[in-house]
Amino acid sequence: RAEAFDNCNKDTNNEEEKERLIATMVENVVGMLEKLHVLILGPGLGRCPLVLEATARIIRHAQHELGLPLVMDADALFMLTQPQYAGSLLTNESLVVLTPNLVEWKRLEQTEGLVLPERTCWIVEKGAVDTIRPANVSSSSSDKNPVGMACNEKGGWKRSGGIGDILSGTVGTLVAWNRILTEQQNNENNNDDGNKTGPNDLPLACWTACCFVKRATKLAFDRKKRSMTAPNVLEDLGPAIDEMTKEMMDTCQTNED
């Protein structure tokens, strides 16, 4: 990838060299995909055209060959606004979660020819209240009973750069757990008719991830106040998950009693 960035900076017109660099990047990544339960793209990706083209080919392989769930953030969202990728990159062959902030979502909405999978794509729109909804449901929908969820968990009072990366990673973790549990359930039930529970559970997985990160930002801000940075949030992510899991278990126990 560093070699690809060097060539982007040189603005080389050698098409054979560009193709060699792209093919090398793809080859280095696709061999690892079978070991993954989810693929997270975007944080730290950059906007070098060669890297974006390699990323597009990796996405196609992940979806078409492996049915691998995708979580896309940051520059991966920028990639979807580019004409060569907007209309044809994503398919219904695997679950897709996009995690844009308000500006990124507006940019996606304004992208001419953008096609998002109707059956398998979900949007996690970050904000004071994170919202989780299908890609085919507008954020400005006036429906009194919209399909989706909202995370009202209270977060910290500071927005530090990098928190979005933590959220995309946390969403990816919960999506992976969801996939593992879905596969186990389908195997136990000998479910050979193709019906999967994953898409139905996906909003809950995304909502849980949002709650975890919101709680972590609150814990980090309570400790660090205005000096809080994203690494502080990461430090508190584990304790936040433990804390919220205990609260959930206590609630379940109380309801059973």
PDB file of C-alpha atoms in Angstrom:
ATOM      1  CA  ARG A   1       0.000   0.000   0.000  1.00  0.00           C
ATOM      2  CA  ALA A   2       2.861   2.416   0.734  1.00  0.00           C
ATOM      3  CA  GLU A   3       4.167   1.761  -2.784  1.00  0.00           C
ATOM      4  CA  ALA A   4       0.713   2.555  -4.154  1.00  0.00           C
ATOM      5  CA  PHE A   5       0.630   5.865  -2.290  1.00  0.00           C
ATOM      6  CA  ASP A   6       4.060   6.717  -3.674  1.00  0.00           C
ATOM      7  CA  ASN A   7       2.756   6.179  -7.178  1.00  0.00           C
ATOM      8  CA  CYS A   8      -0.321   8.295  -6.426  1.00  0.00           C
ATOM      9  CA  ASN A   9       1.976  11.110  -5.353  1.00  0.00           C
ATOM     10  CA  LYS A  10       4.036  10.691  -8.525  1.00  0.00           C
ATOM     11  CA  ASP A  11       0.863  10.661 -10.646  1.00  0.00           C
ATOM     12  CA  THR A  12       2.303   7.913 -12.826  1.00  0.00           C
ATOM     13  CA  ASN A  13       0.650   7.180 -16.180  1.00  0.00           C
ATOM     14  CA  ASN A  14       2.085   3.671 -16.412  1.00  0.00           C
ATOM     15  CA  GLU A  15      -1.092   1.583 -16.556  1.00  0.00           C
ATOM     16  CA  GLU A  16       0.752  -1.713 -16.279  1.00  0.00           C
ATOM     17  CA  GLU A  17       2.471  -0.572 -13.104  1.00  0.00           C
ATOM     18  CA  LYS A  18      -0.827   0.638 -11.653  1.00  0.00           C
ATOM     19  CA  GLU A  19      -2.474  -2.715 -12.365  1.00  0.00           C
ATOM     20  CA  ARG A  20       0.458  -4.552 -10.800  1.00  0.00           C
ATOM     21  CA  LEU A  21       0.167  -2.517  -7.606  1.00  0.00           C
ATOM     22  CA  ILE A  22      -3.600  -3.003  -7.409  1.00  0.00           C
ATOM     23  CA  ALA A  23      -3.343  -6.749  -8.019  1.00  0.00           C
ATOM     24  CA  THR A  24      -0.642  -7.077  -5.360  1.00  0.00           C
ATOM     25  CA  MET A  25      -2.758  -5.278  -2.749  1.00  0.00           C
ATOM     26  CA  VAL A  26      -5.773  -7.440  -3.557  1.00  0.00           C
ATOM     27  CA  GLU A  27      -3.748 -10.639  -3.419  1.00  0.00           C
ATOM     28  CA  ASN A  28      -2.271  -9.705  -0.041  1.00  0.00           C
ATOM     29  CA  VAL A  29      -5.732  -9.227   1.469  1.00  0.00           C
ATOM     30  CA  VAL A  30      -8.099 -11.772  -0.098  1.00  0.00           C
ATOM     31  CA  GLY A  31      -6.062 -14.690   1.199  1.00  0.00           C
ATOM     32  CA  MET A  32      -6.967 -13.665   4.751  1.00  0.00           C
ATOM     33  CA  LEU A  33     -10.683 -13.091   4.232  1.00  0.00           C
ATOM     34  CA  GLU A  34     -11.757 -16.707   4.803  1.00  0.00           C
ATOM     35  CA  LYS A  35     -10.551 -16.390   8.397  1.00  0.00           C
ATOM     36  CA  LEU A  36     -12.767 -13.363   9.089  1.00  0.00           C
ATOM     37  CA  HIS A  37     -16.356 -13.051  10.283  1.00  0.00           C
ATOM     38  CA  VAL A  38     -16.624  -9.410   9.190  1.00  0.00           C
ATOM     39  CA  LEU A  39     -14.626  -6.940   7.105  1.00  0.00           C
ATOM     40  CA  ILE A  40     -14.327  -3.327   8.300  1.00  0.00           C
ATOM     41  CA  LEU A  41     -13.281  -0.774   5.697  1.00  0.00           C
ATOM     42  CA  GLY A  42     -12.574   2.945   5.819  1.00  0.00           C
ATOM     43  CA  PRO A  43     -10.642   4.127   8.879  1.00  0.00           C
ATOM     44  CA  GLY A  44      -7.135   5.006   7.726  1.00  0.00           C
ATOM     45  CA  LEU A  45      -7.897   3.940   4.151  1.00  0.00           C
ATOM     46  CA  GLY A  46      -7.052   7.188   2.400  1.00  0.00           C
ATOM     47  CA  ARG A  47      -8.252   8.292  -1.029  1.00  0.00           C
ATOM     48  CA  CYS A  48      -5.486   7.150  -3.341  1.00  0.00           C
ATOM     49  CA  PRO A  49      -7.270   5.914  -6.512  1.00  0.00           C
ATOM     50  CA  LEU A  50      -5.129   2.787  -6.631  1.00  0.00           C
ATOM     51  CA  VAL A  51      -5.998   1.877  -3.046  1.00  0.00           C
ATOM     52  CA  LEU A  52      -9.683   2.564  -3.675  1.00  0.00           C
ATOM     53  CA  GLU A  53      -9.700   0.327  -6.748  1.00  0.00           C
ATOM     54  CA  ALA A  54      -7.977  -2.445  -4.796  1.00  0.00           C
ATOM     55  CA  THR A  55     -10.524  -1.972  -2.002  1.00  0.00           C
ATOM     56  CA  ALA A  56     -13.396  -2.243  -4.496  1.00  0.00           C
ATOM     57  CA  ARG A  57     -12.050  -5.545  -5.817  1.00  0.00           C
ATOM     58  CA  ILE A  58     -11.626  -6.844  -2.269  1.00  0.00           C
ATOM     59  CA  ILE A  59     -15.235  -5.893  -1.488  1.00  0.00           C
ATOM     60  CA  ARG A  60     -16.488  -7.716  -4.583  1.00  0.00           C
ATOM     61  CA  HIS A  61     -14.548 -10.825  -3.605  1.00  0.00           C
ATOM     62  CA  ALA A  62     -15.742 -10.646   0.008  1.00  0.00           C
ATOM     63  CA  GLN A  63     -19.389 -10.373  -1.020  1.00  0.00           C
ATOM     64  CA  HIS A  64     -19.547 -12.616  -4.077  1.00  0.00           C
ATOM     65  CA  GLU A  65     -17.182 -15.391  -3.032  1.00  0.00           C
ATOM     66  CA  LEU A  66     -17.604 -15.443   0.759  1.00  0.00           C
ATOM     67  CA  GLY A  67     -20.823 -13.618   1.651  1.00  0.00           C
ATOM     68  CA  LEU A  68     -18.757 -11.716   4.216  1.00  0.00           C
ATOM     69  CA  PRO A  69     -20.529  -8.924   6.169  1.00  0.00           C
ATOM     70  CA  LEU A  70     -19.087  -5.455   5.601  1.00  0.00           C
ATOM     71  CA  VAL A  71     -18.859  -2.402   7.849  1.00  0.00           C
ATOM     72  CA  MET A  72     -17.984   0.752   5.922  1.00  0.00           C
ATOM     73  CA  ASP A  73     -16.922   4.096   7.390  1.00  0.00           C
ATOM     74  CA  ALA A  74     -14.865   7.195   6.593  1.00  0.00           C
ATOM     75  CA  ASP A  75     -13.045   6.955   3.236  1.00  0.00           C
ATOM     76  CA  ALA A  76     -14.917   3.769   2.310  1.00  0.00           C
ATOM     77  CA  LEU A  77     -18.043   5.946   2.350  1.00  0.00           C
ATOM     78  CA  PHE A  78     -16.235   8.494   0.195  1.00  0.00           C
ATOM     79  CA  MET A  79     -15.502   5.683  -2.259  1.00  0.00           C
ATOM     80  CA  LEU A  80     -19.241   5.043  -2.635  1.00  0.00           C
ATOM     81  CA  THR A  81     -19.698   8.640  -3.833  1.00  0.00           C
ATOM     82  CA  GLN A  82     -17.361   8.100  -6.772  1.00  0.00           C
ATOM     83  CA  PRO A  83     -19.061   7.471 -10.152  1.00  0.00           C
ATOM     84  CA  GLN A  84     -17.184   4.243 -10.899  1.00  0.00           C
ATOM     85  CA  TYR A  85     -18.371   2.640  -7.640  1.00  0.00           C
ATOM     86  CA  ALA A  86     -21.662   4.333  -6.708  1.00  0.00           C
ATOM     87  CA  GLY A  87     -23.982   2.252  -8.845  1.00  0.00           C
ATOM     88  CA  SER A  88     -22.504  -1.218  -8.861  1.00  0.00           C
ATOM     89  CA  LEU A  89     -20.127  -1.909  -5.990  1.00  0.00           C
ATOM     90  CA  LEU A  90     -22.423  -3.269  -3.256  1.00  0.00           C
ATOM     91  CA  THR A  91     -24.786  -6.216  -3.706  1.00  0.00           C
ATOM     92  CA  ASN A  92     -27.318  -8.206  -1.681  1.00  0.00           C
ATOM     93  CA  GLU A  93     -24.850 -11.097  -1.394  1.00  0.00           C
ATOM     94  CA  SER A  94     -23.848 -10.150   2.164  1.00  0.00           C
ATOM     95  CA  LEU A  95     -24.874  -7.846   5.000  1.00  0.00           C
ATOM     96  CA  VAL A  96     -23.594  -4.263   4.764  1.00  0.00           C
ATOM     97  CA  VAL A  97     -23.506  -1.635   7.520  1.00  0.00           C
ATOM     98  CA  LEU A  98     -22.632   1.979   6.710  1.00  0.00           C
ATOM     99  CA  THR A  99     -21.654   4.222   9.640  1.00  0.00           C
ATOM    100  CA  PRO A 100     -21.803   7.824   8.360  1.00  0.00           C
ATOM    101  CA  ASN A 101     -22.010  11.016  10.330  1.00  0.00           C
ATOM    102  CA  LEU A 102     -24.497  13.668   9.193  1.00  0.00           C
ATOM    103  CA  VAL A 103     -22.146  15.238   6.632  1.00  0.00           C
ATOM    104  CA  GLU A 104     -21.134  11.859   5.181  1.00  0.00           C
ATOM    105  CA  TRP A 105     -24.772  10.753   4.901  1.00  0.00           C
ATOM    106  CA  LYS A 106     -25.791  13.978   3.153  1.00  0.00           C
ATOM    107  CA  ARG A 107     -22.957  13.414   0.692  1.00  0.00           C
ATOM    108  CA  LEU A 108     -24.189   9.881   0.044  1.00  0.00           C
ATOM    109  CA  GLU A 109     -27.769  11.094  -0.405  1.00  0.00           C
ATOM    110  CA  GLN A 110     -26.595  13.618  -2.987  1.00  0.00           C
ATOM    111  CA  THR A 111     -24.533  11.085  -4.944  1.00  0.00           C
ATOM    112  CA  GLU A 112     -26.028  10.624  -8.389  1.00  0.00           C
ATOM    113  CA  GLY A 113     -26.636   6.984  -9.268  1.00  0.00           C
ATOM    114  CA  LEU A 114     -25.858   5.613  -5.811  1.00  0.00           C
ATOM    115  CA  VAL A 115     -27.344   2.135  -5.369  1.00  0.00           C
ATOM    116  CA  LEU A 116     -27.426   0.538  -1.916  1.00  0.00           C
ATOM    117  CA  PRO A 117     -28.669  -3.054  -1.427  1.00  0.00           C
ATOM    118  CA  GLU A 118     -32.317  -2.893  -0.383  1.00  0.00           C
ATOM    119  CA  ARG A 119     -32.500  -6.184   1.517  1.00  0.00           C
ATOM    120  CA  THR A 120     -29.148  -6.317   3.287  1.00  0.00           C
ATOM    121  CA  CYS A 121     -27.867  -2.773   3.874  1.00  0.00           C
ATOM    122  CA  TRP A 122     -28.307  -0.851   7.131  1.00  0.00           C
ATOM    123  CA  ILE A 123     -27.338   2.694   8.044  1.00  0.00           C
ATOM    124  CA  VAL A 124     -25.942   3.653  11.450  1.00  0.00           C
ATOM    125  CA  GLU A 125     -26.127   7.436  11.358  1.00  0.00           C
ATOM    126  CA  LYS A 126     -23.952   8.918  14.081  1.00  0.00           C
ATOM    127  CA  GLY A 127     -25.085  11.914  16.090  1.00  0.00           C
ATOM    128  CA  ALA A 128     -26.309  13.032  19.488  1.00  0.00           C
ATOM    129  CA  VAL A 129     -28.739  10.144  19.063  1.00  0.00           C
ATOM    130  CA  ASP A 130     -27.420   7.362  16.854  1.00  0.00           C
ATOM    131  CA  THR A 131     -30.084   5.976  14.524  1.00  0.00           C
ATOM    132  CA  ILE A 132     -30.122   2.530  12.937  1.00  0.00           C
ATOM    133  CA  ARG A 133     -32.360   1.989   9.925  1.00  0.00           C
ATOM    134  CA  PRO A 134     -32.532   0.128   6.599  1.00  0.00           C
ATOM    135  CA  ALA A 135     -30.820   1.869   3.712  1.00  0.00           C
ATOM    136  CA  ASN A 136     -34.147   2.219   1.903  1.00  0.00           C
ATOM    137  CA  VAL A 137     -35.656   4.270   4.764  1.00  0.00           C
ATOM    138  CA  SER A 138     -34.928   8.004   4.648  1.00  0.00           C
ATOM    139  CA  SER A 139     -33.461   9.724   7.700  1.00  0.00           C
ATOM    140  CA  SER A 140     -36.149  12.374   7.257  1.00  0.00           C
ATOM    141  CA  SER A 141     -39.008   9.881   7.126  1.00  0.00           C
ATOM    142  CA  SER A 142     -42.219  11.241   8.651  1.00  0.00           C
ATOM    143  CA  ASP A 143     -43.459   7.760   9.499  1.00  0.00           C
ATOM    144  CA  LYS A 144     -44.635   7.725  13.109  1.00  0.00           C
ATOM    145  CA  ASN A 145     -43.479   4.124  13.439  1.00  0.00           C
ATOM    146  CA  PRO A 146     -40.286   3.954  11.396  1.00  0.00           C
ATOM    147  CA  VAL A 147     -38.425   0.700  10.890  1.00  0.00           C
ATOM    148  CA  GLY A 148     -35.194   0.870  12.881  1.00  0.00           C
ATOM    149  CA  MET A 149     -33.819   1.780  16.285  1.00  0.00           C
ATOM    150  CA  ALA A 150     -32.400   4.789  18.126  1.00  0.00           C
ATOM    151  CA  CYS A 151     -29.612   4.780  20.694  1.00  0.00           C
ATOM    152  CA  ASN A 152     -30.495   7.260  23.437  1.00  0.00           C
ATOM    153  CA  GLU A 153     -27.590   6.255  25.695  1.00  0.00           C
ATOM    154  CA  LYS A 154     -25.938   9.342  27.177  1.00  0.00           C
ATOM    155  CA  GLY A 155     -22.408   9.956  25.936  1.00  0.00           C
ATOM    156  CA  GLY A 156     -19.578  12.241  26.965  1.00  0.00           C
ATOM    157  CA  TRP A 157     -19.585  15.984  26.391  1.00  0.00           C
ATOM    158  CA  LYS A 158     -16.660  16.028  23.978  1.00  0.00           C
ATOM    159  CA  ARG A 159     -16.400  14.758  20.393  1.00  0.00           C
ATOM    160  CA  SER A 160     -12.816  13.702  19.788  1.00  0.00           C
ATOM    161  CA  GLY A 161     -11.397  12.617  16.466  1.00  0.00           C
ATOM    162  CA  GLY A 162     -11.180   8.837  16.215  1.00  0.00           C
ATOM    163  CA  ILE A 163     -14.358   7.976  18.119  1.00  0.00           C
ATOM    164  CA  GLY A 164     -16.023   7.126  14.816  1.00  0.00           C
ATOM    165  CA  ASP A 165     -13.267   4.592  14.163  1.00  0.00           C
ATOM    166  CA  ILE A 166     -13.951   3.025  17.555  1.00  0.00           C
ATOM    167  CA  LEU A 167     -17.647   2.802  16.698  1.00  0.00           C
ATOM    168  CA  SER A 168     -17.039   1.139  13.346  1.00  0.00           C
ATOM    169  CA  GLY A 169     -14.769  -1.396  15.040  1.00  0.00           C
ATOM    170  CA  THR A 170     -17.324  -2.048  17.772  1.00  0.00           C
ATOM    171  CA  VAL A 171     -20.128  -2.398  15.222  1.00  0.00           C
ATOM    172  CA  GLY A 172     -17.923  -4.846  13.353  1.00  0.00           C
ATOM    173  CA  THR A 173     -17.395  -6.886  16.507  1.00  0.00           C
ATOM    174  CA  LEU A 174     -21.120  -7.126  17.227  1.00  0.00           C
ATOM    175  CA  VAL A 175     -21.893  -7.943  13.589  1.00  0.00           C
ATOM    176  CA  ALA A 176     -19.310 -10.737  13.740  1.00  0.00           C
ATOM    177  CA  TRP A 177     -20.829 -12.119  16.954  1.00  0.00           C
ATOM    178  CA  ASN A 178     -24.245 -11.950  15.327  1.00  0.00           C
ATOM    179  CA  ARG A 179     -22.972 -13.922  12.345  1.00  0.00           C
ATOM    180  CA  ILE A 180     -21.361 -16.575  14.539  1.00  0.00           C
ATOM    181  CA  LEU A 181     -24.525 -17.024  16.604  1.00  0.00           C
ATOM    182  CA  THR A 182     -26.674 -17.098  13.473  1.00  0.00           C
ATOM    183  CA  GLU A 183     -24.526 -19.810  11.908  1.00  0.00           C
ATOM    184  CA  GLN A 184     -24.612 -21.848  15.115  1.00  0.00           C
ATOM    185  CA  GLN A 185     -28.385 -21.506  15.360  1.00  0.00           C
ATOM    186  CA  ASN A 186     -28.933 -22.500  11.750  1.00  0.00           C
ATOM    187  CA  ASN A 187     -26.638 -25.492  12.139  1.00  0.00           C
ATOM    188  CA  GLU A 188     -28.424 -26.627  15.291  1.00  0.00           C
ATOM    189  CA  ASN A 189     -31.796 -26.286  13.616  1.00  0.00           C
ATOM    190  CA  ASN A 190     -30.570 -27.971  10.429  1.00  0.00           C
ATOM    191  CA  ASN A 191     -31.923 -24.953   8.627  1.00  0.00           C
ATOM    192  CA  ASP A 192     -31.425 -25.896   4.989  1.00  0.00           C
ATOM    193  CA  ASP A 193     -34.126 -23.692   3.497  1.00  0.00           C
ATOM    194  CA  GLY A 194     -31.888 -20.635   3.304  1.00  0.00           C
ATOM    195  CA  ASN A 195     -33.714 -18.652   5.989  1.00  0.00           C
ATOM    196  CA  LYS A 196     -31.269 -16.707   8.132  1.00  0.00           C
ATOM    197  CA  THR A 197     -31.934 -14.827  11.337  1.00  0.00           C
ATOM    198  CA  GLY A 198     -28.951 -12.528  10.849  1.00  0.00           C
ATOM    199  CA  PRO A 199     -30.616  -9.647   8.958  1.00  0.00           C
ATOM    200  CA  ASN A 200     -33.381  -9.474  11.579  1.00  0.00           C
ATOM    201  CA  ASP A 201     -30.893  -9.377  14.450  1.00  0.00           C
ATOM    202  CA  LEU A 202     -28.490  -6.964  12.759  1.00  0.00           C
ATOM    203  CA  PRO A 203     -30.182  -3.734  13.954  1.00  0.00           C
ATOM    204  CA  LEU A 204     -29.958  -4.955  17.550  1.00  0.00           C
ATOM    205  CA  ALA A 205     -26.257  -5.724  17.112  1.00  0.00           C
ATOM    206  CA  CYS A 206     -25.640  -2.230  15.720  1.00  0.00           C
ATOM    207  CA  TRP A 207     -27.741  -0.589  18.437  1.00  0.00           C
ATOM    208  CA  THR A 208     -25.818  -2.468  21.133  1.00  0.00           C
ATOM    209  CA  ALA A 209     -22.505  -1.317  19.664  1.00  0.00           C
ATOM    210  CA  CYS A 210     -23.709   2.297  19.681  1.00  0.00           C
ATOM    211  CA  CYS A 211     -24.747   1.994  23.331  1.00  0.00           C
ATOM    212  CA  PHE A 212     -21.374   0.510  24.287  1.00  0.00           C
ATOM    213  CA  VAL A 213     -19.443   3.354  22.647  1.00  0.00           C
ATOM    214  CA  LYS A 214     -21.728   6.064  24.047  1.00  0.00           C
ATOM    215  CA  ARG A 215     -21.249   4.681  27.557  1.00  0.00           C
ATOM    216  CA  ALA A 216     -17.489   4.458  26.986  1.00  0.00           C
ATOM    217  CA  THR A 217     -17.324   8.119  25.930  1.00  0.00           C
ATOM    218  CA  LYS A 218     -19.178   9.091  29.099  1.00  0.00           C
ATOM    219  CA  LEU A 219     -16.815   7.078  31.310  1.00  0.00           C
ATOM    220  CA  ALA A 220     -13.801   8.558  29.524  1.00  0.00           C
ATOM    221  CA  PHE A 221     -15.118  12.109  29.804  1.00  0.00           C
ATOM    222  CA  ASP A 222     -15.890  11.631  33.489  1.00  0.00           C
ATOM    223  CA  ARG A 223     -12.239  10.663  33.984  1.00  0.00           C
ATOM    224  CA  LYS A 224     -10.456  13.060  31.639  1.00  0.00           C
ATOM    225  CA  LYS A 225     -12.911  15.942  31.193  1.00  0.00           C
ATOM    226  CA  ARG A 226     -11.826  18.272  28.387  1.00  0.00           C
ATOM    227  CA  SER A 227      -8.518  16.464  27.896  1.00  0.00           C
ATOM    228  CA  MET A 228     -10.339  13.323  26.737  1.00  0.00           C
ATOM    229  CA  THR A 229      -9.130  11.802  23.459  1.00  0.00           C
ATOM    230  CA  ALA A 230     -10.176   8.715  21.491  1.00  0.00           C
ATOM    231  CA  PRO A 231      -7.595   6.413  23.148  1.00  0.00           C
ATOM    232  CA  ASN A 232      -9.231   7.239  26.510  1.00  0.00           C
ATOM    233  CA  VAL A 233     -12.550   6.057  25.081  1.00  0.00           C
ATOM    234  CA  LEU A 234     -10.922   2.841  23.917  1.00  0.00           C
ATOM    235  CA  GLU A 235      -9.574   2.277  27.434  1.00  0.00           C
ATOM    236  CA  ASP A 236     -13.094   2.549  28.836  1.00  0.00           C
ATOM    237  CA  LEU A 237     -14.779   0.439  26.184  1.00  0.00           C
ATOM    238  CA  GLY A 238     -14.164  -2.849  28.003  1.00  0.00           C
ATOM    239  CA  PRO A 239     -15.434  -1.538  31.356  1.00  0.00           C
ATOM    240  CA  ALA A 240     -18.472  -0.040  29.587  1.00  0.00           C
ATOM    241  CA  ILE A 241     -19.325  -3.387  28.010  1.00  0.00           C
ATOM    242  CA  ASP A 242     -18.932  -5.169  31.349  1.00  0.00           C
ATOM    243  CA  GLU A 243     -21.032  -2.552  33.130  1.00  0.00           C
ATOM    244  CA  MET A 244     -23.865  -2.635  30.616  1.00  0.00           C
ATOM    245  CA  THR A 245     -23.824  -6.421  30.378  1.00  0.00           C
ATOM    246  CA  LYS A 246     -24.194  -6.643  34.161  1.00  0.00           C
ATOM    247  CA  GLU A 247     -27.084  -4.163  34.063  1.00  0.00           C
ATOM    248  CA  MET A 248     -28.799  -6.273  31.420  1.00  0.00           C
ATOM    249  CA  MET A 249     -28.287  -9.505  33.363  1.00  0.00           C
ATOM    250  CA  ASP A 250     -29.599  -7.889  36.556  1.00  0.00           C
ATOM    251  CA  THR A 251     -32.670  -6.676  34.675  1.00  0.00           C
ATOM    252  CA  CYS A 252     -33.301 -10.134  33.235  1.00  0.00           C
ATOM    253  CA  GLN A 253     -32.940 -11.686  36.685  1.00  0.00           C
ATOM    254  CA  THR A 254     -35.370  -9.162  38.183  1.00  0.00           C
ATOM    255  CA  ASN A 255     -37.931  -9.887  35.461  1.00  0.00           C
ATOM    256  CA  GLU A 256     -37.626 -13.617  36.072  1.00  0.00           C
ATOM    257  CA  ASP A 257     -38.170 -13.105  39.818  1.00  0.00           C
TER     258      ASP A 257
END
